[in-house]
């Protein structure tokens, strides 16, 4: 078995893992970064989810390095894509003119920018990226993780990675059971958390649906895929609260639970500059084609794009039949989630009602070249909910909910290591729950949520921090995951520099102030200006 070592091992190359690695590297430390899929970037790239961000993202409320990622994406388009002069001059360029985000883009562009951000450290030898590798075991001595064993996806010799700090940036908190760290899954009970939306009893296997996203354009010809084996099952499938079959244009509105009917019009010819991508004002999902569109053809010179490209991350691809964490049949559920997405595509191509009274859109073409997957879908499932550490601080619904907090704003933390904002947005769950969608106040990320109650050198760096099932719905989005990873990486570097521990940093006013100063020096915002939630 091959052994390699560095100051820190960051397991998982999603947004949190990349941000953690960059923070460590900027501090002069050496890093081993691992990722099980072909692309770094997690939900932004291999999961093919355009960034879900808050209304103030262009002005404040994200870290400087996350802003550099966003601006790097825009610069990549200006440097390499045949934009119209009008689009090129658009300061806040939205290449896809999608309604979900002010920066909807093709996943591969984000991969290129992330690789460019990491390139100098690869060249210097201080960063080693192991890809595609996933963790399969860990060596633990008491409260410390000494090594992580990694297996290559396609076979070959395992690698053991050793480091003074180990950061779990995996999508599902995979290191937590491997290291024996205390953690929680699913719904906590109201007796434990006091949350208004929590159930009376804990439901550890009741988790948010996973989704397998995919990209489509609409061009001449018949591009209908072969009928999926499970199509008839999914065609007849109807959750009790859905108001219609899952494969339909009707479903609950997340905020009101009223049954609404969405539209679907490929290539509507709308003006990209007139798209209002602000979820505070409009969820943007009325026409599903433009909801998560990642390439608006009118942003590019005539003939460059024969069609818009849209990203399908819509209600009907949410997989409700079972969780994929801490169950023996996780692989079966993940395979079934991919089958659901293929069935949705086949329905769109053959049976979906059209606005002209007909059915089916055979011109819809699966764009696996855009998502980088052999079967045409996203490389990785979109995992909304991870295992979560038993932390020194657990953020609860009553810490962020506008209904609870009123005009007081979210809970304030003396140990803030960043900020974020998103509604508490819980998709239908494996336990049969409908949407839970609660207005949130702009919130802080407490350091205590990044520190396990017991483990000394294991840090969460993704969606596995000390939130609940409910508040995970607000803390799981792109800029917050990046901020969490950046804070975790900076914490590990700080502890190495000062020969101290994460627990000691939080307990010492002097160490905490010095660590927070390092964060603010590097462009991490710790407090919100006077803004209200939505």
Coordinates of C-alpha atoms in Angstrom, one line a residue:
X1 CA 0.0 0.0 0.0
X2 CA 1.3 3.5 -0.9
X3 CA 1.6 6.0 1.9
X4 CA 1.7 9.7 1.4
X5 CA 1.6 12.6 3.9
X6 CA 0.9 16.3 4.2
X7 CA 0.1 18.8 6.8
X8 CA -3.6 18.2 6.2
X9 CA -5.7 15.7 4.3
X10 CA -8.9 17.1 2.8
X11 CA -11.2 14.2 1.8
X12 CA -13.8 15.4 -0.8
X13 CA -13.2 17.8 -3.6
X14 CA -16.5 19.6 -3.7
X15 CA -16.8 23.3 -3.0
X16 CA -16.1 23.0 0.7
X17 CA -13.1 20.8 0.0
X18 CA -11.6 23.1 -2.6
X19 CA -12.1 26.1 -0.4
X20 CA -10.5 24.3 2.6
X21 CA -7.5 23.3 0.5
X22 CA -7.0 26.8 -0.8
X23 CA -7.2 28.3 2.7
X24 CA -4.5 25.8 3.9
X25 CA -2.3 26.4 0.9
X26 CA -2.6 30.2 1.2
X27 CA -1.3 29.7 4.8
X28 CA 1.8 27.9 3.5
X29 CA 0.7 24.4 4.3
X30 CA 0.9 21.2 2.3
X31 CA -2.4 19.4 1.4
X32 CA -3.6 16.1 0.0
X33 CA -7.0 16.7 -1.6
X34 CA -9.1 13.7 -2.7
X35 CA -12.2 13.5 -4.9
X36 CA -14.2 10.4 -6.1
X37 CA -15.5 11.9 -9.3
X38 CA -13.8 13.2 -12.5
X39 CA -14.4 16.9 -11.7
X40 CA -13.6 19.0 -8.7
X41 CA -16.4 21.3 -7.5
X42 CA -19.1 19.0 -6.2
X43 CA -22.6 20.5 -6.5
X44 CA -21.4 23.2 -8.9
X45 CA -19.8 20.7 -11.3
X46 CA -20.1 17.0 -11.0
X47 CA -23.6 17.3 -9.6
X48 CA -24.5 20.0 -12.2
X49 CA -26.4 22.4 -9.9
X50 CA -26.2 26.1 -10.8
X51 CA -25.3 28.2 -7.8
X52 CA -28.2 28.9 -5.4
X53 CA -27.2 32.3 -3.9
X54 CA -28.8 35.1 -1.9
X55 CA -30.1 38.3 -3.2
X56 CA -27.1 40.4 -2.2
X57 CA -24.4 38.2 -3.7
X58 CA -23.0 40.7 -6.2
X59 CA -22.3 43.2 -3.4
X60 CA -21.6 41.4 -0.1
X61 CA -22.4 38.3 1.9
X62 CA -19.7 35.9 0.4
X63 CA -16.0 35.4 1.0
X64 CA -13.4 37.0 -1.2
X65 CA -12.3 33.7 -2.6
X66 CA -15.8 32.7 -3.5
X67 CA -16.2 36.0 -5.2
X68 CA -12.9 35.2 -7.1
X69 CA -14.5 31.9 -8.3
X70 CA -17.6 33.7 -9.5
X71 CA -15.6 36.5 -11.3
X72 CA -13.3 33.8 -12.7
X73 CA -16.3 32.1 -14.3
X74 CA -17.4 35.4 -15.9
X75 CA -13.9 36.1 -17.1
X76 CA -13.6 32.6 -18.6
X77 CA -16.7 33.3 -20.7
X78 CA -15.3 36.7 -21.8
X79 CA -11.9 35.2 -22.7
X80 CA -13.1 32.0 -24.5
X81 CA -16.7 32.2 -25.5
X82 CA -18.2 34.0 -28.6
X83 CA -20.4 36.4 -26.6
X84 CA -22.3 39.1 -28.3
X85 CA -20.9 42.6 -27.6
X86 CA -24.0 43.3 -25.5
X87 CA -23.3 40.3 -23.3
X88 CA -19.6 41.0 -23.1
X89 CA -20.3 44.4 -21.8
X90 CA -22.8 43.1 -19.2
X91 CA -20.9 43.6 -15.9
X92 CA -23.0 41.0 -14.0
X93 CA -22.9 38.6 -16.9
X94 CA -25.4 35.7 -16.5
X95 CA -24.4 33.3 -19.3
X96 CA -27.4 31.1 -18.9
X97 CA -29.8 33.9 -17.9
X98 CA -31.4 31.4 -15.6
X99 CA -33.9 32.6 -13.0
X100 CA -32.4 30.6 -10.1
X101 CA -29.1 32.5 -10.0
X102 CA -27.4 35.6 -11.3
X103 CA -24.6 33.3 -12.5
X104 CA -26.0 30.3 -14.3
X105 CA -23.2 28.6 -16.3
X106 CA -22.0 25.4 -17.8
X107 CA -20.4 23.1 -15.2
X108 CA -17.2 22.6 -17.2
X109 CA -16.4 26.3 -16.9
X110 CA -16.4 26.1 -13.2
X111 CA -14.1 23.1 -13.4
X112 CA -11.6 25.1 -15.4
X113 CA -11.7 28.0 -13.0
X114 CA -11.3 25.8 -10.0
X115 CA -8.3 24.0 -11.6
X116 CA -6.8 27.4 -12.4
X117 CA -7.1 28.5 -8.7
X118 CA -5.3 25.3 -7.6
X119 CA -2.7 25.2 -10.4
X120 CA 0.1 27.2 -8.7
X121 CA 0.0 24.9 -5.7
X122 CA 0.1 21.8 -7.8
X123 CA 3.1 23.2 -9.6
X124 CA 4.9 24.0 -6.3
X125 CA 4.3 20.5 -5.1
X126 CA 2.4 21.6 -2.0
X127 CA -0.9 20.2 -3.3
X128 CA -1.4 16.7 -4.3
X129 CA -4.8 15.8 -5.8
X130 CA -5.9 12.1 -5.7
X131 CA -8.7 11.6 -8.2
X132 CA -10.9 9.5 -8.5
X133 CA -10.4 8.2 -4.9
X134 CA -12.9 7.7 -2.1
X135 CA -12.3 6.9 1.6
X136 CA -12.8 3.3 2.7
X137 CA -11.2 3.2 6.2
X138 CA -9.5 5.3 8.8
X139 CA -6.9 4.8 11.4
X140 CA -7.9 6.4 14.8
X141 CA -5.9 6.7 18.0
X142 CA -8.3 7.8 20.7
X143 CA -9.7 11.1 19.7
X144 CA -7.3 11.7 16.8
X145 CA -7.4 10.5 13.2
X146 CA -4.0 9.5 12.1
X147 CA -4.6 8.3 8.5
X148 CA -7.3 7.7 5.9
X149 CA -7.2 4.8 3.5
X150 CA -8.4 5.7 0.0
X151 CA -9.5 3.4 -2.8
X152 CA -9.4 4.2 -6.5
X153 CA -12.8 4.1 -8.2
X154 CA -11.5 2.0 -11.1
X155 CA -9.3 -0.4 -9.1
X156 CA -5.6 -0.5 -8.4
X157 CA -3.6 -0.1 -5.2
X158 CA -5.1 1.7 -2.2
X159 CA -3.4 4.8 -0.9
X160 CA -3.0 5.8 2.8
X161 CA -3.0 9.5 3.4
X162 CA -1.5 10.9 6.6
X163 CA -1.9 14.4 8.0
X164 CA -1.9 16.3 11.3
X165 CA -5.5 17.4 10.4
X166 CA -8.1 15.6 8.5
X167 CA -11.0 17.5 7.0
X168 CA -14.2 15.7 5.9
X169 CA -15.5 17.5 2.8
X170 CA -17.3 14.6 1.4
X171 CA -20.9 15.0 0.2
X172 CA -22.3 12.6 2.8
X173 CA -19.9 12.9 5.8
X174 CA -18.3 9.6 4.9
X175 CA -15.4 10.0 7.4
X176 CA -17.8 10.3 10.4
X177 CA -18.7 6.6 10.6
X178 CA -15.2 5.5 9.4
X179 CA -13.6 7.4 12.3
X180 CA -16.2 6.7 15.0
X181 CA -17.1 10.4 15.2
X182 CA -20.4 11.1 16.8
X183 CA -23.0 12.2 14.2
X184 CA -26.7 12.5 13.5
X185 CA -28.8 11.9 10.4
X186 CA -32.3 12.8 9.3
X187 CA -34.9 14.5 11.5
X188 CA -34.1 15.3 15.1
X189 CA -37.0 15.3 17.5
X190 CA -38.7 18.4 18.8
X191 CA -37.8 17.3 22.3
X192 CA -34.1 17.5 21.4
X193 CA -34.0 20.7 19.4
X194 CA -37.2 22.6 20.3
X195 CA -37.7 23.4 16.6
X196 CA -41.3 24.3 15.6
X197 CA -41.1 22.2 12.4
X198 CA -39.5 19.1 14.0
X199 CA -41.5 15.9 14.6
X200 CA -42.3 14.6 18.1
X201 CA -39.9 11.6 17.7
X202 CA -36.5 11.5 15.9
X203 CA -36.5 10.1 12.3
X204 CA -32.9 9.3 11.5
X205 CA -33.7 7.8 8.1
X206 CA -36.1 10.6 7.0
X207 CA -33.8 12.7 4.7
X208 CA -34.2 15.1 1.9
X209 CA -34.6 13.6 -1.6
X210 CA -31.6 13.2 -3.7
X211 CA -31.7 14.2 -7.4
X212 CA -29.7 13.2 -10.5
X213 CA -29.6 16.3 -12.7
X214 CA -29.1 16.5 -16.5
X215 CA -28.7 19.0 -19.2
X216 CA -30.9 19.4 -22.3
X217 CA -31.1 21.5 -25.5
X218 CA -33.9 21.5 -28.1
X219 CA -32.9 21.1 -31.7
X220 CA -34.3 19.6 -34.9
X221 CA -34.8 15.9 -35.2
X222 CA -36.0 13.1 -33.0
X223 CA -33.6 12.5 -30.0
X224 CA -35.8 10.3 -28.0
X225 CA -33.9 7.9 -25.8
X226 CA -34.7 4.2 -25.4
X227 CA -37.6 3.7 -23.0
X228 CA -36.2 3.1 -19.5
X229 CA -36.9 -0.2 -17.9
X230 CA -38.6 1.4 -14.9
X231 CA -40.6 4.0 -17.0
X232 CA -44.0 2.4 -16.4
X233 CA -43.4 2.5 -12.6
X234 CA -42.4 6.1 -12.6
X235 CA -45.1 7.1 -15.0
X236 CA -47.8 5.8 -12.6
X237 CA -46.0 7.1 -9.4
X238 CA -47.9 9.6 -7.3
X239 CA -46.8 10.9 -3.9
X240 CA -49.9 11.4 -1.7
X241 CA -49.3 15.1 -1.3
X242 CA -48.3 15.9 -4.9
X243 CA -51.7 16.7 -6.4
X244 CA -51.0 14.7 -9.5
X245 CA -48.5 12.1 -10.8
X246 CA -44.9 12.9 -10.2
X247 CA -44.4 13.0 -14.0
X248 CA -46.6 16.0 -14.6
X249 CA -46.4 19.8 -14.7
X250 CA -48.4 19.9 -11.4
X251 CA -46.9 19.8 -7.9
X252 CA -46.9 21.7 -4.6
X253 CA -45.6 25.2 -4.4
X254 CA -42.7 24.9 -1.8
X255 CA -43.7 28.0 0.0
X256 CA -47.5 27.6 0.2
X257 CA -48.0 23.9 -0.5
X258 CA -50.7 24.9 -2.9
X259 CA -50.9 22.7 -6.0
X260 CA -49.6 24.8 -8.9
X261 CA -49.0 24.1 -12.6
X262 CA -45.7 25.0 -14.2
X263 CA -45.1 25.6 -17.8
X264 CA -42.4 24.4 -20.2
X265 CA -41.5 26.3 -23.3
X266 CA -38.1 25.5 -24.9
X267 CA -36.1 28.4 -26.4
X268 CA -38.7 31.1 -25.6
X269 CA -36.5 33.8 -27.2
X270 CA -36.6 36.0 -24.0
X271 CA -34.1 38.8 -23.5
X272 CA -31.3 37.5 -21.2
X273 CA -30.8 41.0 -19.8
X274 CA -34.4 41.2 -18.6
X275 CA -34.2 38.0 -16.5
X276 CA -34.6 38.9 -12.8
X277 CA -32.6 36.3 -11.0
X278 CA -33.6 37.2 -7.4
X279 CA -35.3 34.5 -5.4
X280 CA -36.4 37.1 -2.8
X281 CA -38.6 38.6 -5.5
X282 CA -39.5 35.5 -7.6
X283 CA -38.6 31.8 -7.3
X284 CA -38.3 31.8 -11.1
X285 CA -39.7 28.4 -11.7
X286 CA -42.9 29.3 -13.7
X287 CA -41.3 28.2 -17.0
X288 CA -39.0 25.3 -16.1
X289 CA -36.9 25.8 -19.3
X290 CA -35.6 29.1 -18.0
X291 CA -35.6 28.2 -14.3
X292 CA -32.0 26.7 -14.3
X293 CA -31.0 27.5 -17.9
X294 CA -27.2 27.4 -18.2
X295 CA -26.7 28.8 -21.7
X296 CA -29.0 31.4 -23.2
X297 CA -28.3 31.3 -27.0
X298 CA -29.0 35.0 -27.4
X299 CA -25.9 35.8 -25.2
X300 CA -23.8 34.3 -27.9
X301 CA -23.1 35.4 -31.5
X302 CA -25.7 34.1 -34.0
X303 CA -25.1 30.5 -34.9
X304 CA -22.8 29.7 -32.0
X305 CA -25.6 27.9 -30.1
X306 CA -28.4 26.2 -32.0
X307 CA -30.4 26.2 -28.8
X308 CA -30.4 27.3 -25.2
X309 CA -29.2 24.7 -22.7
X310 CA -31.2 24.1 -19.6
X311 CA -30.3 22.1 -16.5
X312 CA -33.0 19.8 -15.2
X313 CA -33.2 20.0 -11.4
X314 CA -36.9 20.1 -11.2
X315 CA -39.4 18.7 -8.7
X316 CA -40.2 15.6 -10.6
X317 CA -36.6 14.3 -10.4
X318 CA -36.6 14.3 -6.6
X319 CA -36.2 10.6 -5.5
X320 CA -38.4 9.8 -2.5
X321 CA -38.2 6.0 -2.3
X322 CA -35.5 5.7 0.3
X323 CA -32.4 7.4 1.8
X324 CA -28.9 6.8 0.5
X325 CA -27.0 7.2 3.8
X326 CA -26.6 4.5 6.5
X327 CA -28.8 2.0 4.7
X328 CA -27.6 -1.3 3.2
X329 CA -29.3 -0.7 -0.2
X330 CA -27.9 2.8 -0.9
X331 CA -26.5 1.7 -4.2
X332 CA -29.9 0.4 -5.3
X333 CA -31.6 3.7 -4.4
X334 CA -28.9 5.7 -6.2
X335 CA -29.4 3.6 -9.3
X336 CA -33.1 4.0 -9.1
X337 CA -32.7 7.8 -8.8
X338 CA -30.8 7.7 -12.1
X339 CA -33.6 5.6 -13.6
X340 CA -36.1 8.2 -12.4
X341 CA -34.2 11.0 -14.2
X342 CA -34.1 9.0 -17.4
X343 CA -37.8 8.3 -17.1
X344 CA -38.5 12.0 -16.7
X345 CA -36.5 12.7 -19.9
X346 CA -38.4 10.0 -21.8
X347 CA -41.7 11.5 -20.5
X348 CA -40.6 14.9 -21.7
X349 CA -39.7 13.6 -25.1
X350 CA -42.8 11.4 -25.6
X351 CA -45.8 12.3 -23.4
X352 CA -45.4 15.7 -21.7
X353 CA -48.3 18.0 -22.5
X354 CA -47.3 20.9 -24.8
X355 CA -48.7 24.4 -24.8
X356 CA -50.0 23.8 -28.4
X357 CA -52.2 20.9 -27.2
X358 CA -49.8 18.1 -28.4
X359 CA -47.6 15.8 -26.4
X360 CA -43.9 15.2 -26.2
X361 CA -40.8 17.1 -27.3
X362 CA -38.7 14.7 -29.4
X363 CA -36.3 17.6 -30.2
X364 CA -35.1 17.6 -26.6
X365 CA -31.5 16.3 -26.7
X366 CA -29.6 15.0 -23.7
X367 CA -26.3 16.9 -23.4
X368 CA -24.0 14.4 -21.6
X369 CA -21.1 16.3 -23.1
X370 CA -22.1 19.2 -20.9
X371 CA -22.2 17.2 -17.7
X372 CA -19.3 14.9 -18.5
X373 CA -21.0 11.6 -17.8
X374 CA -21.1 8.4 -19.9
X375 CA -24.9 7.9 -19.4
X376 CA -25.7 11.6 -20.2
X377 CA -26.8 12.5 -16.7
X378 CA -24.7 14.4 -14.1
X379 CA -21.7 12.4 -12.9
X380 CA -22.8 12.5 -9.3
X381 CA -26.2 12.7 -7.5
X382 CA -27.1 15.9 -5.9
X383 CA -27.0 15.2 -2.2
X384 CA -28.9 17.8 -0.2
X385 CA -28.4 16.3 3.2
X386 CA -25.3 14.8 4.8
X387 CA -24.4 13.1 8.0
X388 CA -23.8 16.0 10.5
X389 CA -21.4 16.1 13.4
X390 CA -22.4 16.2 17.0
X391 CA -20.9 19.7 17.4
X392 CA -20.2 22.1 20.2
X393 CA -22.9 24.3 18.7
X394 CA -25.9 23.1 16.8
X395 CA -27.8 25.7 14.8
X396 CA -31.6 25.3 15.1
X397 CA -34.7 26.6 13.3
X398 CA -35.3 29.1 16.1
X399 CA -31.8 30.6 15.5
X400 CA -32.6 31.7 11.9
X401 CA -36.4 31.5 11.2
X402 CA -38.0 34.9 10.5
X403 CA -41.3 33.5 12.0
X404 CA -39.5 32.9 15.3
X405 CA -36.9 35.7 15.3
X406 CA -39.0 38.5 13.9
X407 CA -37.1 41.7 13.4
X408 CA -34.3 40.7 15.8
X409 CA -32.4 39.0 13.0
X410 CA -30.7 35.6 13.3
X411 CA -28.8 34.5 16.4
X412 CA -25.5 36.3 16.8
X413 CA -22.4 34.3 17.7
X414 CA -19.2 35.7 19.2
X415 CA -17.3 32.9 17.4
X416 CA -18.6 33.7 13.9
X417 CA -16.5 32.4 11.1
X418 CA -18.6 33.5 8.2
X419 CA -22.1 34.4 7.0
X420 CA -24.7 33.0 4.7
X421 CA -28.3 33.4 3.6
X422 CA -30.9 31.1 2.1
X423 CA -34.4 30.2 3.0
X424 CA -34.9 27.0 5.0
X425 CA -35.6 25.0 1.9
X426 CA -36.3 21.3 2.5
X427 CA -37.4 19.2 -0.4
X428 CA -39.9 16.3 0.0
X429 CA -38.3 13.6 2.1
X430 CA -37.8 9.9 2.2
X431 CA -40.2 9.8 5.2
X432 CA -43.1 11.1 3.2
X433 CA -42.9 14.8 4.2
X434 CA -43.9 17.6 1.8
X435 CA -41.8 20.7 1.3
X436 CA -40.8 22.6 4.4
X437 CA -39.9 26.1 3.3
X438 CA -39.4 28.8 5.9
X439 CA -38.2 32.4 5.6
X440 CA -34.8 32.9 7.1
X441 CA -32.8 35.8 8.5
X442 CA -29.3 36.4 7.1
X443 CA -27.2 34.2 9.5
X444 CA -23.8 33.6 10.8
X445 CA -21.7 30.4 10.8
X446 CA -20.6 29.7 14.4
X447 CA -17.1 28.1 14.9
X448 CA -18.8 25.8 17.4
X449 CA -20.7 24.2 14.6
X450 CA -17.4 23.2 13.0
X451 CA -15.9 21.5 16.0
X452 CA -16.9 18.0 17.0
X453 CA -17.7 17.4 20.6
X454 CA -14.9 14.8 21.0
X455 CA -12.6 14.4 18.0
X456 CA -9.5 16.6 18.2
X457 CA -8.2 16.8 14.6
X458 CA -11.2 15.9 12.5
X459 CA -13.0 18.9 11.0
X460 CA -16.2 19.1 8.9
X461 CA -15.8 21.1 5.7
X462 CA -19.0 20.7 3.8
X463 CA -22.7 20.1 4.7
X464 CA -21.7 18.0 7.7
X465 CA -21.5 20.8 10.3
X466 CA -23.6 21.2 13.4
X467 CA -26.9 22.0 11.8
X468 CA -30.2 20.1 12.2
X469 CA -32.2 18.4 9.4
X470 CA -34.1 21.7 9.3
X471 CA -31.3 24.3 9.3
X472 CA -29.3 22.2 6.9
X473 CA -31.9 23.4 4.4
X474 CA -30.4 26.9 4.7
X475 CA -26.7 26.1 5.3
X476 CA -26.3 23.6 2.4
X477 CA -26.0 26.0 -0.5
X478 CA -23.0 26.8 -2.6
X479 CA -21.5 30.0 -1.0
X480 CA -22.2 28.7 2.6
X481 CA -20.5 25.4 1.8
X482 CA -17.5 27.3 0.4
X483 CA -17.4 29.5 3.5
X484 CA -17.5 26.5 5.8
X485 CA -14.7 24.8 4.0
X486 CA -12.6 28.0 3.9
X487 CA -13.1 28.5 7.7
X488 CA -12.2 24.8 8.4
X489 CA -9.1 25.0 6.3
X490 CA -8.0 28.3 7.9
X491 CA -8.7 26.8 11.4
X492 CA -6.5 23.8 10.7
X493 CA -3.7 26.0 9.4
X494 CA -4.1 28.3 12.4
X495 CA -3.9 25.4 14.9
X496 CA -0.7 24.1 13.2
X497 CA 0.9 27.6 13.3
X498 CA 0.1 28.1 17.0
X499 CA 0.5 24.4 18.2
X500 CA -3.0 24.5 19.5
X501 CA -6.3 22.7 19.0
X502 CA -9.7 23.8 17.5
X503 CA -11.3 23.4 21.0
X504 CA -8.7 25.7 22.5
X505 CA -9.2 28.3 19.8
X506 CA -12.9 28.5 20.6
X507 CA -12.3 28.6 24.4
X508 CA -9.6 31.3 24.3
X509 CA -10.6 34.9 23.6
X510 CA -7.1 35.7 22.4
X511 CA -6.8 32.8 20.1
X512 CA -10.3 33.2 18.8
X513 CA -9.6 36.9 18.0
X514 CA -6.4 36.1 16.3
X515 CA -8.1 33.4 14.2
X516 CA -11.0 35.6 13.3
X517 CA -8.5 38.4 12.3
X518 CA -6.9 35.9 9.9
X519 CA -10.3 35.2 8.4
X520 CA -11.2 38.8 7.9
X521 CA -7.7 39.6 6.5
X522 CA -8.4 36.9 3.9
X523 CA -11.8 38.3 3.0
X524 CA -14.2 36.3 5.1
X525 CA -17.1 38.4 6.3
X526 CA -18.2 37.7 9.9
X527 CA -21.2 40.0 10.3
X528 CA -24.0 41.1 8.1
X529 CA -24.9 44.7 7.4
X530 CA -28.4 45.8 8.2
X531 CA -30.5 43.6 5.9
X532 CA -33.7 41.6 6.4
X533 CA -34.5 38.0 5.5
X534 CA -37.0 36.5 3.2

